[in-house]
Amino acid sequence: MLKITNLHASVEGKEILKGINLEIKAGEVHAIMGPNGSGKSTLASVLAGREEYETTKGEVNYMGKDLLELAAEDRAREGVFLAFQYPIEIPGVSTTNFLKTAINQIREYRGEEQLDAVTFLSRMKEKMKLVEIDQSLLSRSLNEGFSGGEKKRNEIFQMAMLEPKLAILDETDSGLDIDALKIVANGVNKLKTKDNATIVVTHYQRLLDYIVPDFVHVLYKGRIVKSGTKDLALELEAKGYDWIKEEVKETV
Amino acid sequence: MQATLSLKEKIEELREKIPEARINALDELLHVGLPARKHEEYKYTPLTRFYEEISGKAGKTEIRPDRYTDPEFILKADTHKLYIINGMFDAETADIPKGITVKTNDTPGLKNPKGHDAFDLLNDVLFTSGCNIMVPANFTVEKPLVIINVIDKASSVSESHISNRIHMGQNAELTIIEVQHYIGENESFDSSVSNYHLEKDARLNSYTVQVDGNNNYHYNSHHVHQESGSVYNNFTMTLSGKMLRNNHNVTLDDSHCETNLLGFYFADDQQHIDNHTTVDHRKPDSNSNELYKGILKGTGKGVFNGKIYVRPHAQNTLAYQSNKNILLSDEATVHTKPQLEIWADDVKCSHGCTAGQLDNEALFYLRSRGLSEDYAKAYLLNAFASEITDEIKPAFLKDYLSDLIHHKLSSNDR
Ligand SMILES: Nc1ncnc2c1ncn2[C@@H]1O[C@H](COP(=O)(O)OP(=O)(O)OP(=O)(O)O)[C@@H](O)[C@H]1O
Ligand SMILES: [Mg+2]
């Protein structure tokens, strides 16, 4: 589904991704871990199409298409979804409000019929239940005055509404209490099919107890320096990153 | 600052023709002249040049009622209506709410012309009529009163000047909607000066609607005087016209007054919109709140100048001011300047102005959900405007103006 080859990206002239290689197949869950500032969110942003990040080298193939050629909105329409690490506030725009337009623009792109108001509302109800989010939150200005947890839940709600093929969850677990974590993880798991894939960026093994990854990667200084199974996450939890940093030093 | 010869001559000629009460303004105008290019209050807005140009060309206007129809949004609304057509208040067609008095205004606005904007002086000398509204004490006018200022410039370049007065008795309440309505494609210059007086506990909601006309130059000036416990709300919406200057001067002359000034402007190619406000806190314990927002597109120009005075006696004043602008092109400009002068020490004042592009983060967020760039922009711009339009009380006006803005913002050539 996704094949990243030797991806380099910089922002404001500073190189942040320094040769990422990663392959993700339909049905898989990949976890990306790594110390602060290693480039995890940058990778997520580059995949979602943020224009401030310049890709200087490498390729990203997504379902047979050159992903880097597509505008951000077209990536969304092709099924890429990013749950933001820091969802921003947009005064005057409510989730319900823009989501309906978004869904219909996506459907138009795919040559599908517009969603009528009734179908939209019933789909909303269903997904609201899934992530246990309140209607009133969705009709308020996006994220304005939302608690940290509410913001993250809203991200997963949008993901549920948009039913992406490739979902990238950037630290969706941070700021969530245990109950919310379970709800969010449960939501993600329910949305999982054999046709879609998920990238979970996280600092904590805890989330991976609920969303069980097929692979775990460690991103460090703009490169994936180690990959393994979910056992790698356990090892990181126990030992921290120092041993990996040492390994990297030795190989350089 | 010398008036040009032609203006001087024209004004001088009037000396014999105008009532005694206007002579002071005439003398003062001859003394100061219209603001020249370097004038501090007009350095971005060369209104004088256009006034002189248009005034020189203005012909005799004929009044043709057959050319006139109400703007659509008023047709359907349940309101009272007054018409001023090419400077003349039409007492015959006036639909005056029961219980209040409306007369033709012939009282000049300025008691003491010293220190006034020269265009106020010009208006004082030249205004032909207007309406004089008196709302008696304890009386509430239920339906909004619409004052439609019709400028028929279909047959020639036009110049007109009107002056309105409203006196609100104690605890009286009124909503007025002042609508600029232009007919024809010729150039025009028109000035409109309004003097409002609010007695104790009176409430006046005024809407200034400037959404019509494209070849017009407009000077608009409000002088509001508030007594204790009174509430004055103004909403100024400017979407059309070539060059507009709005002066909004409010004097809070007693305690427990409340003043809310809201403004929204959208200047497209070749449009120039200038808002100058003055909020003068003279006595303790009053609140004022001001928010003006603007969008500048193409070669559109915006000017905002907000003065707040807090006089030595005006302790415990709460004054808030904000001006926010979004520039949609590299050629669009805005000059924004807050001017606070505070002599009292126990006051809470805040002000802020911003001018910038649309928020890229917000744009990216919406696009990452599948919205096209155009839609995402329109969403953000509408949201920006809705902070103001949401505050409009009469539903028909709110719907009309929100739709109008929406259309303007969604037009394709962004
Ligand atoms: N827009 C930007 N401008 C300048 N520097 C940036 C920008 N975005 C990211 N960086 C820098 O790139 C590096 C990687 O940042 P990134 O946000 O990708 O890290 P991360 O792995 O997600 O970290 P965290 O675990 O703290 O979320 C950091 O040093 C950061 O300061
Ligand atoms: Mg991050």
XYZ file of C-alpha atoms and ligand atoms in Angstrom:
698
model
C 0.000 0.000 0.000
C 2.747 2.440 0.986
C 6.375 2.271 0.006
C 8.757 4.964 1.186
C 12.192 4.868 -0.399
C 15.161 6.918 0.762
C 12.980 9.891 1.727
C 14.761 13.132 2.586
C 12.885 16.202 3.732
C 13.849 19.577 5.090
C 12.161 22.590 6.556
C 13.613 26.071 6.343
C 16.767 24.649 4.833
C 17.329 22.217 7.685
C 17.318 18.540 6.795
C 15.099 16.566 9.158
C 14.346 13.317 7.375
C 17.577 11.776 6.200
C 16.662 8.717 4.205
C 13.545 6.940 5.420
C 12.733 3.488 4.090
C 9.466 1.886 5.048
C 6.999 -0.496 3.471
C 3.471 -0.975 4.718
C 1.011 -3.509 3.384
C -2.765 -3.460 3.588
C -4.050 -4.853 6.870
C -0.891 -3.987 8.809
C -0.320 -1.806 11.840
C 3.087 -0.143 12.153
C 4.229 1.654 15.251
C 6.831 4.395 15.008
C 8.664 5.325 18.177
C 11.684 7.457 18.855
C 13.045 10.243 21.026
C 11.639 13.785 20.903
C 12.647 15.730 17.845
C 13.675 12.702 15.842
C 11.333 13.498 12.965
C 8.198 11.424 13.584
C 5.727 14.288 13.146
C 7.727 15.536 10.210
C 7.310 12.203 8.494
C 3.587 12.286 9.228
C 3.307 15.827 7.844
C 5.239 14.988 4.710
C 2.938 12.051 4.057
C -0.145 14.225 4.604
C 1.162 16.889 2.224
C 2.139 19.852 4.352
C 3.794 22.296 1.992
C 6.356 23.822 4.358
C 8.259 20.550 4.225
C 10.353 20.168 1.151
C 11.141 16.662 0.021
C 14.589 16.836 -1.418
C 15.174 13.215 -2.309
C 13.399 9.890 -2.426
C 10.021 8.489 -3.372
C 6.720 7.667 -1.803
C 4.516 5.255 -3.634
C 0.961 4.976 -2.350
C -1.326 2.464 -4.004
C 0.527 2.776 -7.266
C 0.548 6.595 -7.222
C 3.363 9.037 -6.571
C 2.050 10.440 -3.298
C 4.400 13.417 -3.261
C 2.840 14.679 -6.490
C -0.608 14.988 -4.932
C -2.026 18.079 -3.183
C -2.940 17.617 0.468
C -6.668 17.462 -0.293
C -6.150 14.870 -3.007
C -4.185 12.671 -0.622
C -7.145 12.832 1.756
C -9.439 11.968 -1.128
C -7.211 9.003 -1.972
C -7.652 7.774 1.577
C -4.761 9.215 3.598
C -5.687 10.523 7.024
C -3.553 12.237 9.640
C -4.643 12.533 13.250
C -2.625 15.529 14.386
C -0.333 15.497 17.385
C -1.435 19.043 18.142
C -4.871 19.591 16.605
C -5.285 23.324 16.058
C -8.228 25.487 17.003
C -10.283 27.026 14.222
C -12.687 29.645 15.568
C -15.995 29.802 13.760
C -15.705 26.430 12.019
C -17.398 23.437 13.589
C -16.502 19.804 12.978
C -19.964 18.889 11.713
C -19.911 21.847 9.436
C -16.691 21.236 7.530
C -16.861 17.456 7.696
C -20.013 17.327 5.611
C -18.405 19.431 2.890
C -15.205 17.397 3.141
C -17.014 14.094 2.760
C -18.931 15.340 -0.239
C -15.834 16.720 -1.905
C -14.140 13.383 -1.350
C -17.127 11.572 -2.824
C -17.178 13.883 -5.806
C -13.471 13.177 -6.405
C -14.192 9.465 -6.344
C -17.168 9.843 -8.653
C -19.613 8.857 -5.927
C -23.019 10.339 -5.168
C -23.342 13.153 -2.639
C -24.286 12.104 0.848
C -27.738 13.366 1.793
C -28.309 15.030 5.144
C -30.094 12.038 6.656
C -27.380 9.541 5.787
C -24.741 11.964 7.004
C -26.487 12.396 10.337
C -26.981 8.702 10.899
C -23.360 8.048 10.072
C -22.420 10.779 12.540
C -24.516 9.183 15.265
C -22.940 5.806 14.702
C -19.373 7.156 14.805
C -20.068 9.408 17.750
C -21.035 6.304 19.680
C -17.865 4.557 18.590
C -15.557 7.177 20.093
C -18.029 8.296 22.767
C -17.954 11.909 21.775
C -20.731 14.372 22.440
C -22.763 16.064 19.707
C -22.391 19.431 21.391
C -18.626 19.234 21.025
C -18.956 18.692 17.305
C -21.108 21.733 16.736
C -18.766 24.015 18.617
C -15.844 25.845 17.033
C -13.225 23.234 16.191
C -11.094 22.452 19.230
C -11.754 25.844 20.781
C -11.761 25.290 24.513
C -11.626 21.513 24.054
C -9.673 19.578 26.652
C -6.581 17.753 25.438
C -8.466 14.463 25.458
C -11.459 15.925 23.628
C -9.219 17.169 20.855
C -7.728 13.719 20.340
C -11.109 12.047 20.427
C -12.335 14.497 17.839
C -9.448 13.481 15.586
C -10.441 9.832 15.837
C -14.067 10.742 15.270
C -13.080 12.436 12.013
C -11.060 9.413 11.052
C -14.104 7.232 11.671
C -16.222 9.518 9.489
C -13.723 9.583 6.635
C -12.884 5.847 6.700
C -9.310 6.232 5.425
C -7.190 3.532 3.816
C -4.022 4.756 5.450
C -4.406 6.345 8.864
C -1.482 8.038 10.564
C -2.043 8.620 14.264
C 0.502 11.058 15.641
C 0.681 10.601 19.407
C -3.049 10.255 19.662
C -2.517 8.614 23.042
C -0.734 11.494 24.719
C -3.063 13.473 26.919
C -5.613 10.671 27.167
C -6.640 9.127 30.452
C -6.804 5.320 30.668
C -10.510 5.148 29.849
C -10.192 7.494 26.896
C -7.174 5.546 25.697
C -9.221 2.347 25.645
C -12.061 4.066 23.834
C -9.789 5.522 21.205
C -7.885 2.257 20.766
C -11.124 0.363 20.525
C -12.338 2.810 17.887
C -9.180 2.348 15.859
C -9.420 -1.430 16.127
C -13.052 -1.459 15.037
C -12.144 0.540 11.964
C -9.407 -1.907 11.039
C -10.004 -4.110 8.012
C -7.785 -6.197 5.823
C -7.790 -3.389 3.277
C -6.550 -0.513 5.371
C -3.373 0.178 7.247
C -2.414 2.224 10.291
C 0.737 4.021 11.353
C 0.775 4.697 15.085
C 3.294 7.225 16.349
C 3.693 6.903 20.088
C 6.079 7.196 22.992
C 4.366 4.603 25.110
C 4.164 0.875 24.994
C 0.818 1.202 26.804
C -1.094 2.109 23.638
C 0.404 -0.876 21.865
C -1.239 -3.173 24.393
C -4.508 -2.088 22.868
C -3.549 -1.445 19.271
C -1.263 -4.348 18.613
C 1.327 -3.519 15.961
C 2.697 -5.922 13.404
C 5.935 -3.956 13.299
C 7.684 -1.433 15.508
C 10.229 1.027 14.113
C 12.557 3.386 15.886
C 13.087 6.732 14.234
C 16.201 8.557 15.344
C 17.782 11.637 13.824
C 15.705 11.352 10.688
C 16.338 7.677 10.005
C 14.679 4.421 10.919
C 17.493 2.867 12.903
C 15.788 -0.240 14.161
C 12.740 -2.308 13.277
C 11.196 -5.248 15.029
C 8.004 -6.747 16.368
C 5.994 -5.535 19.333
C 8.693 -6.979 21.587
C 10.905 -4.077 20.525
C 8.413 -1.684 22.117
C 8.604 -3.628 25.376
C 12.370 -3.508 25.264
C 12.300 0.264 24.693
C 9.896 0.698 27.579
C 12.300 -1.165 29.844
C 15.615 0.204 28.622
C 14.959 3.611 27.069
C 16.716 4.803 23.929
C 20.327 5.015 25.089
C 21.280 1.542 23.880
C 19.887 2.357 20.442
C 21.756 5.656 20.346
C 24.931 3.727 21.241
C 24.302 1.219 18.471
C 23.859 4.059 16.004
C 27.113 5.670 17.117
C 28.988 2.421 16.627
C 27.730 1.899 13.100
C 28.553 5.443 12.006
C -4.342 73.602 4.477
C -6.006 75.982 2.081
C -9.239 75.227 0.319
C -8.890 75.384 -3.421
C -10.095 78.542 -5.004
C -13.093 76.929 -6.602
C -14.307 75.408 -3.355
C -13.724 78.686 -1.565
C -15.707 80.556 -4.157
C -18.477 78.046 -4.066
C -18.670 78.187 -0.283
C -18.412 81.961 -0.194
C -21.350 82.221 -2.568
C -23.459 80.355 -0.055
C -22.906 82.923 2.654
C -25.955 84.918 1.564
C -28.156 81.894 1.033
C -27.759 79.752 4.117
C -29.386 80.238 7.522
C -27.505 82.146 10.173
C -26.919 78.968 12.190
C -24.621 77.630 9.506
C -22.370 80.627 9.148
C -20.005 79.475 11.905
C -19.368 76.225 10.098
C -18.887 78.122 6.854
C -16.314 80.449 8.396
C -14.480 77.562 10.005
C -14.464 75.592 6.760
C -13.049 78.580 4.882
C -10.456 78.868 7.601
C -9.230 75.265 7.720
C -10.108 74.045 4.244
C -10.706 70.421 3.349
C -7.929 68.074 4.475
C -4.909 68.229 2.215
C -2.805 65.244 1.259
C -0.520 65.369 4.270
C -3.279 65.896 6.833
C -2.706 63.520 9.755
C -6.276 62.187 9.760
C -6.444 61.789 6.001
C -2.945 60.777 5.002
C -4.114 57.448 3.545
C -7.459 58.653 2.260
C -7.376 61.385 -0.402
C -11.084 62.065 -0.123
C -10.624 65.797 -0.729
C -9.243 65.229 -4.208
C -12.208 63.123 -5.225
C -14.670 65.472 -3.604
C -13.309 68.384 -5.607
C -13.260 66.380 -8.796
C -16.808 65.114 -8.469
C -18.198 68.336 -7.103
C -16.871 70.111 -10.180
C -18.691 67.698 -12.486
C -21.908 67.212 -10.558
C -24.994 68.127 -12.515
C -28.566 68.740 -11.619
C -30.121 65.481 -10.500
C -33.648 64.653 -11.429
C -35.691 62.621 -9.022
C -37.423 59.795 -10.778
C -39.423 57.576 -8.452
C -39.983 55.127 -11.332
C -36.267 54.305 -11.239
C -36.467 53.437 -7.631
C -37.156 50.080 -6.021
C -36.275 48.942 -2.544
C -33.215 46.770 -2.132
C -34.461 43.185 -2.129
C -33.659 42.394 1.483
C -35.796 45.254 2.765
C -38.745 44.489 0.491
C -39.551 41.345 2.373
C -38.692 42.510 5.860
C -41.161 43.676 8.457
C -39.847 47.172 9.172
C -40.743 50.832 9.128
C -39.177 52.802 6.288
C -38.034 56.342 5.703
C -36.611 57.569 2.429
C -34.138 60.289 1.743
C -33.788 60.760 -1.994
C -30.951 62.806 -3.398
C -30.625 64.722 -0.191
C -34.319 65.287 0.473
C -36.235 63.539 3.228
C -39.485 62.303 1.740
C -42.024 63.027 4.467
C -44.923 61.847 2.296
C -43.815 58.253 1.860
C -42.396 57.994 5.371
C -43.817 55.112 7.350
C -43.400 56.471 10.847
C -43.832 54.142 13.805
C -46.719 55.186 16.034
C -45.638 56.984 19.157
C -42.521 58.675 17.825
C -41.963 61.886 15.903
C -40.064 62.183 12.665
C -39.596 65.574 11.066
C -37.472 66.992 8.319
C -34.154 67.950 9.806
C -32.930 71.469 9.250
C -30.848 71.854 12.400
C -27.134 71.968 11.697
C -25.201 69.384 13.614
C -22.433 71.496 15.057
C -22.832 73.801 17.998
C -19.173 74.681 17.982
C -17.449 73.903 14.711
C -13.892 74.233 16.073
C -11.842 71.075 15.891
C -14.272 69.154 13.733
C -13.466 67.110 10.693
C -13.686 69.527 7.759
C -16.107 67.180 5.997
C -18.442 67.606 8.976
C -18.169 71.344 8.396
C -18.822 70.892 4.709
C -21.886 68.832 5.519
C -23.078 71.419 7.993
C -22.907 74.095 5.315
C -24.312 72.056 2.447
C -26.758 69.483 3.802
C -30.171 69.761 2.191
C -32.205 67.762 4.701
C -32.446 64.521 6.571
C -34.692 63.189 9.264
C -35.043 64.255 12.820
C -36.325 61.431 14.976
C -37.541 61.760 18.518
C -38.390 58.753 20.632
C -40.230 59.719 23.817
C -39.255 58.494 27.249
C -40.020 54.878 28.150
C -41.094 54.094 24.607
C -39.886 51.065 22.713
C -40.186 50.911 18.945
C -40.746 47.241 18.199
C -39.858 46.997 14.534
C -36.583 48.244 13.118
C -36.714 51.621 11.411
C -34.930 51.598 8.080
C -33.580 54.862 6.732
C -32.853 54.464 3.055
C -30.538 57.058 1.625
C -31.138 56.931 -2.119
C -28.552 58.470 -4.414
C -29.933 58.543 -7.930
C -26.979 59.203 -10.181
C -28.406 57.604 -13.301
C -28.624 60.821 -15.291
C -25.595 62.744 -14.069
C -22.672 62.844 -11.701
C -24.125 63.613 -8.299
C -23.241 65.350 -5.071
C -25.480 65.272 -2.018
C -25.307 65.913 1.693
C -27.720 64.816 4.379
C -27.867 65.161 8.114
C -29.948 63.043 10.502
C -30.704 63.439 14.174
C -32.053 61.022 16.701
C -33.038 61.936 20.198
C -33.725 59.040 22.540
C -35.734 59.951 25.622
C -35.081 58.313 28.967
C -35.327 54.542 28.829
C -36.463 54.601 25.190
C -35.422 51.916 22.745
C -34.992 51.923 18.982
C -33.277 49.931 16.271
C -32.356 51.761 13.106
C -30.859 50.449 9.903
C -29.212 53.049 7.704
C -28.934 51.824 4.164
C -26.951 53.461 1.384
C -28.695 52.815 -1.907
C -27.243 53.938 -5.230
C -28.943 54.016 -8.606
C -26.998 54.393 -11.850
C -23.377 54.151 -12.851
C -22.201 57.770 -12.699
C -19.756 58.925 -10.083
C -21.097 60.447 -6.916
C -19.983 62.010 -3.701
C -22.321 62.019 -0.775
C -21.937 62.825 2.868
C -24.115 61.726 5.718
C -23.773 63.090 9.217
C -25.755 61.690 12.116
C -26.147 63.135 15.572
C -27.558 60.839 18.211
C -28.377 61.748 21.747
C -29.228 59.078 24.307
C -30.797 60.178 27.543
C -30.537 58.147 30.732
C -31.029 54.391 30.234
C -31.943 54.740 26.544
C -30.937 51.988 24.146
C -30.126 52.622 20.511
C -29.077 49.883 18.129
C -27.827 51.228 14.850
C -26.760 49.392 11.741
C -24.822 51.180 9.040
C -25.189 49.221 5.829
C -22.853 50.166 2.997
C -23.185 47.299 0.595
C -24.371 49.005 -2.566
C -22.894 51.092 -5.374
C -19.544 50.939 -7.071
C -18.636 54.349 -8.405
C -19.365 56.283 -5.267
C -17.352 58.244 -2.728
C -18.954 58.489 0.660
C -18.281 60.380 3.832
C -20.131 59.139 6.878
C -19.948 60.600 10.314
C -21.699 59.695 13.555
C -21.623 61.757 16.712
C -23.133 59.938 19.619
C -23.688 61.428 23.015
C -24.571 59.082 25.860
C -26.066 59.841 29.256
C -25.912 57.555 32.270
C -26.979 53.952 31.920
C -27.540 54.244 28.184
C -26.495 51.582 25.711
C -25.338 52.311 22.192
C -24.657 49.526 19.746
C -23.415 50.137 16.241
C -22.617 47.714 13.524
C -20.948 49.102 10.392
C -20.767 46.860 7.374
C -18.907 48.046 4.300
C -18.711 45.932 1.182
C -19.226 48.355 -1.680
C -18.172 51.750 -2.940
C -15.015 53.221 -4.344
C -13.807 55.194 -1.368
C -15.519 55.448 1.986
C -14.636 57.250 5.116
C -16.561 56.482 8.285
C -16.058 58.528 11.416
C -17.724 57.120 14.486
C -17.427 59.331 17.535
C -19.005 58.300 20.787
C -18.930 60.348 23.965
C -19.740 58.471 27.148
C -20.668 61.489 29.150
C -21.886 59.838 32.304
C -21.405 56.676 34.327
C -22.679 53.180 33.565
C -22.851 53.747 29.843
C -22.190 50.884 27.482
C -20.911 51.234 23.930
C -20.397 48.409 21.468
C -18.899 49.161 18.084
C -18.648 46.356 15.593
C -17.416 46.674 12.059
C -16.794 44.481 9.086
C -15.285 45.609 5.802
C -14.275 43.883 2.633
C -12.272 45.880 0.114
C -11.863 44.341 -3.298
C -9.838 45.668 -6.238
C -9.686 49.488 -6.338
C -11.772 49.863 -3.209
C -10.727 51.980 -0.287
C -12.413 51.731 3.105
C -11.426 53.946 6.007
C -12.886 53.639 9.511
C -11.972 56.171 12.168
C -13.497 55.728 15.589
C -13.287 57.772 18.755
C -14.572 56.524 22.069
C -14.393 59.195 24.710
C -14.820 58.044 28.325
C -15.523 61.171 30.338
C -17.040 59.781 33.503
C -16.390 56.755 35.726
C -17.786 53.233 35.495
C -18.564 52.891 31.795
C -17.687 50.138 29.354
C -16.817 50.221 25.704
C -16.092 47.363 23.418
C -14.904 47.663 19.872
C -14.156 45.054 17.252
C -13.515 45.814 13.591
C -12.557 43.104 11.145
C -11.555 43.464 7.542
C -10.627 41.450 4.509
C -8.552 43.099 1.791
C -8.343 41.563 -1.628
C -6.681 42.464 -4.933
C -5.602 46.084 -4.722
C -8.113 46.784 -1.924
C -7.065 49.224 0.787
C -8.174 49.417 4.375
C -7.584 52.036 7.042
C -8.487 51.718 10.694
C -7.814 54.300 13.347
C -9.253 53.771 16.794
C -8.980 56.433 19.442
C -9.889 55.791 23.020
C -9.792 58.620 25.519
C -10.120 57.952 29.202
C -10.429 61.329 30.916
C -9.055 61.995 34.402
C -12.429 61.475 36.085
C -13.240 58.304 34.224
C -12.064 55.859 36.871
C -13.078 52.228 36.641
C -13.430 52.419 32.895
C -13.359 49.242 30.883
C -12.357 49.805 27.286
C -11.541 47.150 24.780
C -10.538 47.576 21.169
C -9.457 45.201 18.468
C -8.876 45.397 14.735
C -8.108 42.281 12.737
C -7.321 42.095 9.065
C -6.742 39.399 6.519
C -4.844 40.279 3.372
C -5.599 38.023 0.452
C -3.062 39.387 -1.988
C 0.356 40.976 -2.067
C -1.055 44.243 -3.402
C -3.722 44.608 -0.747
C -2.852 46.989 2.077
C -4.139 48.002 5.461
C -3.066 50.762 7.801
C -4.223 50.126 11.316
C -3.525 52.287 14.300
C -4.868 52.158 17.824
C -4.535 55.437 19.698
C -5.138 55.256 23.418
C -4.905 58.277 25.653
C -5.509 57.477 29.261
C -5.468 60.055 32.026
C -7.281 58.069 34.733
C -5.301 55.470 36.650
C -7.832 52.836 37.650
C -8.892 51.572 34.250
C -8.833 48.392 32.244
C -7.966 49.017 28.630
C -6.770 46.642 26.025
C -6.200 46.969 22.341
C -4.707 44.952 19.584
C -4.453 44.901 15.855
C -3.445 42.193 13.481
C -2.909 42.048 9.760
C -1.865 38.885 8.067
C -2.527 36.162 5.587
C -4.915 33.343 6.192
C -3.642 30.927 8.817
C -1.654 28.277 6.954
C -1.996 25.718 9.711
C -5.764 26.007 9.619
C -5.756 25.802 5.825
C -3.649 22.660 5.927
C -5.875 21.115 8.569
C -8.989 21.541 6.445
C -7.271 20.412 3.265
C -5.959 17.322 5.027
C -9.618 16.427 5.551
C -10.319 16.603 1.839
C -11.529 20.189 1.377
C -10.205 21.920 -1.715
C -7.962 24.893 -1.121
C -10.688 27.284 -2.321
C -13.285 25.790 -0.024
C -10.894 25.750 2.894
C -10.150 29.447 2.327
C -13.818 30.329 2.021
C -14.505 28.437 5.234
C -11.867 30.328 7.151
C -12.904 33.695 5.734
C -16.548 33.087 6.517
C -15.616 32.034 9.997
C -13.590 35.223 10.340
C -16.592 37.304 9.292
C -19.121 35.365 11.319
C -17.680 36.573 14.599
C -19.179 39.915 13.588
C -22.251 38.892 11.602
C -23.383 36.526 14.358
C -23.977 39.617 16.459
C -26.544 41.118 14.081
C -29.911 40.933 15.792
C -32.592 41.410 13.084
C -32.708 37.985 11.432
C -33.446 39.259 7.929
C -30.430 41.557 8.054
C -28.156 38.912 9.463
C -29.171 36.397 6.785
C -28.827 38.921 4.008
C -25.419 40.222 5.058
C -24.020 36.770 5.841
C -25.094 35.530 2.418
C -23.676 38.595 0.748
C -20.315 38.114 2.427
C -20.388 34.439 1.667
C -20.899 35.155 -2.028
C -18.168 37.753 -2.120
C -15.736 35.411 -0.415
C -16.601 32.428 -2.534
C -16.142 34.237 -5.835
C -13.610 32.273 -7.825
C -10.811 34.763 -8.551
C -9.239 34.636 -5.144
N 8.276 23.980 10.814
C 9.469 23.729 11.375
N 10.395 24.700 11.421
C 11.607 24.471 11.980
N 11.968 23.303 12.533
C 11.084 22.307 12.525
C 9.782 22.468 11.961
N 9.114 21.320 12.100
C 9.952 20.486 12.731
N 11.134 21.059 12.986
C 12.275 20.462 13.677
O 12.458 19.171 13.163
C 12.827 18.254 14.183
C 11.859 17.093 14.186
O 10.598 17.522 14.653
P 9.353 16.544 14.753
O 8.202 17.364 15.205
O 9.202 15.806 13.493
O 9.811 15.580 15.918
P 9.034 14.403 16.624
O 9.828 13.177 16.405
O 7.637 14.368 16.182
O 9.132 14.841 18.148
P 8.099 14.669 19.366
O 8.294 13.297 19.880
O 8.558 15.684 20.349
O 6.743 14.920 18.839
C 12.835 19.061 15.464
O 14.158 19.416 15.748
C 12.010 20.261 15.141
O 12.403 21.382 15.893
Mg 5.835 14.737 17.091
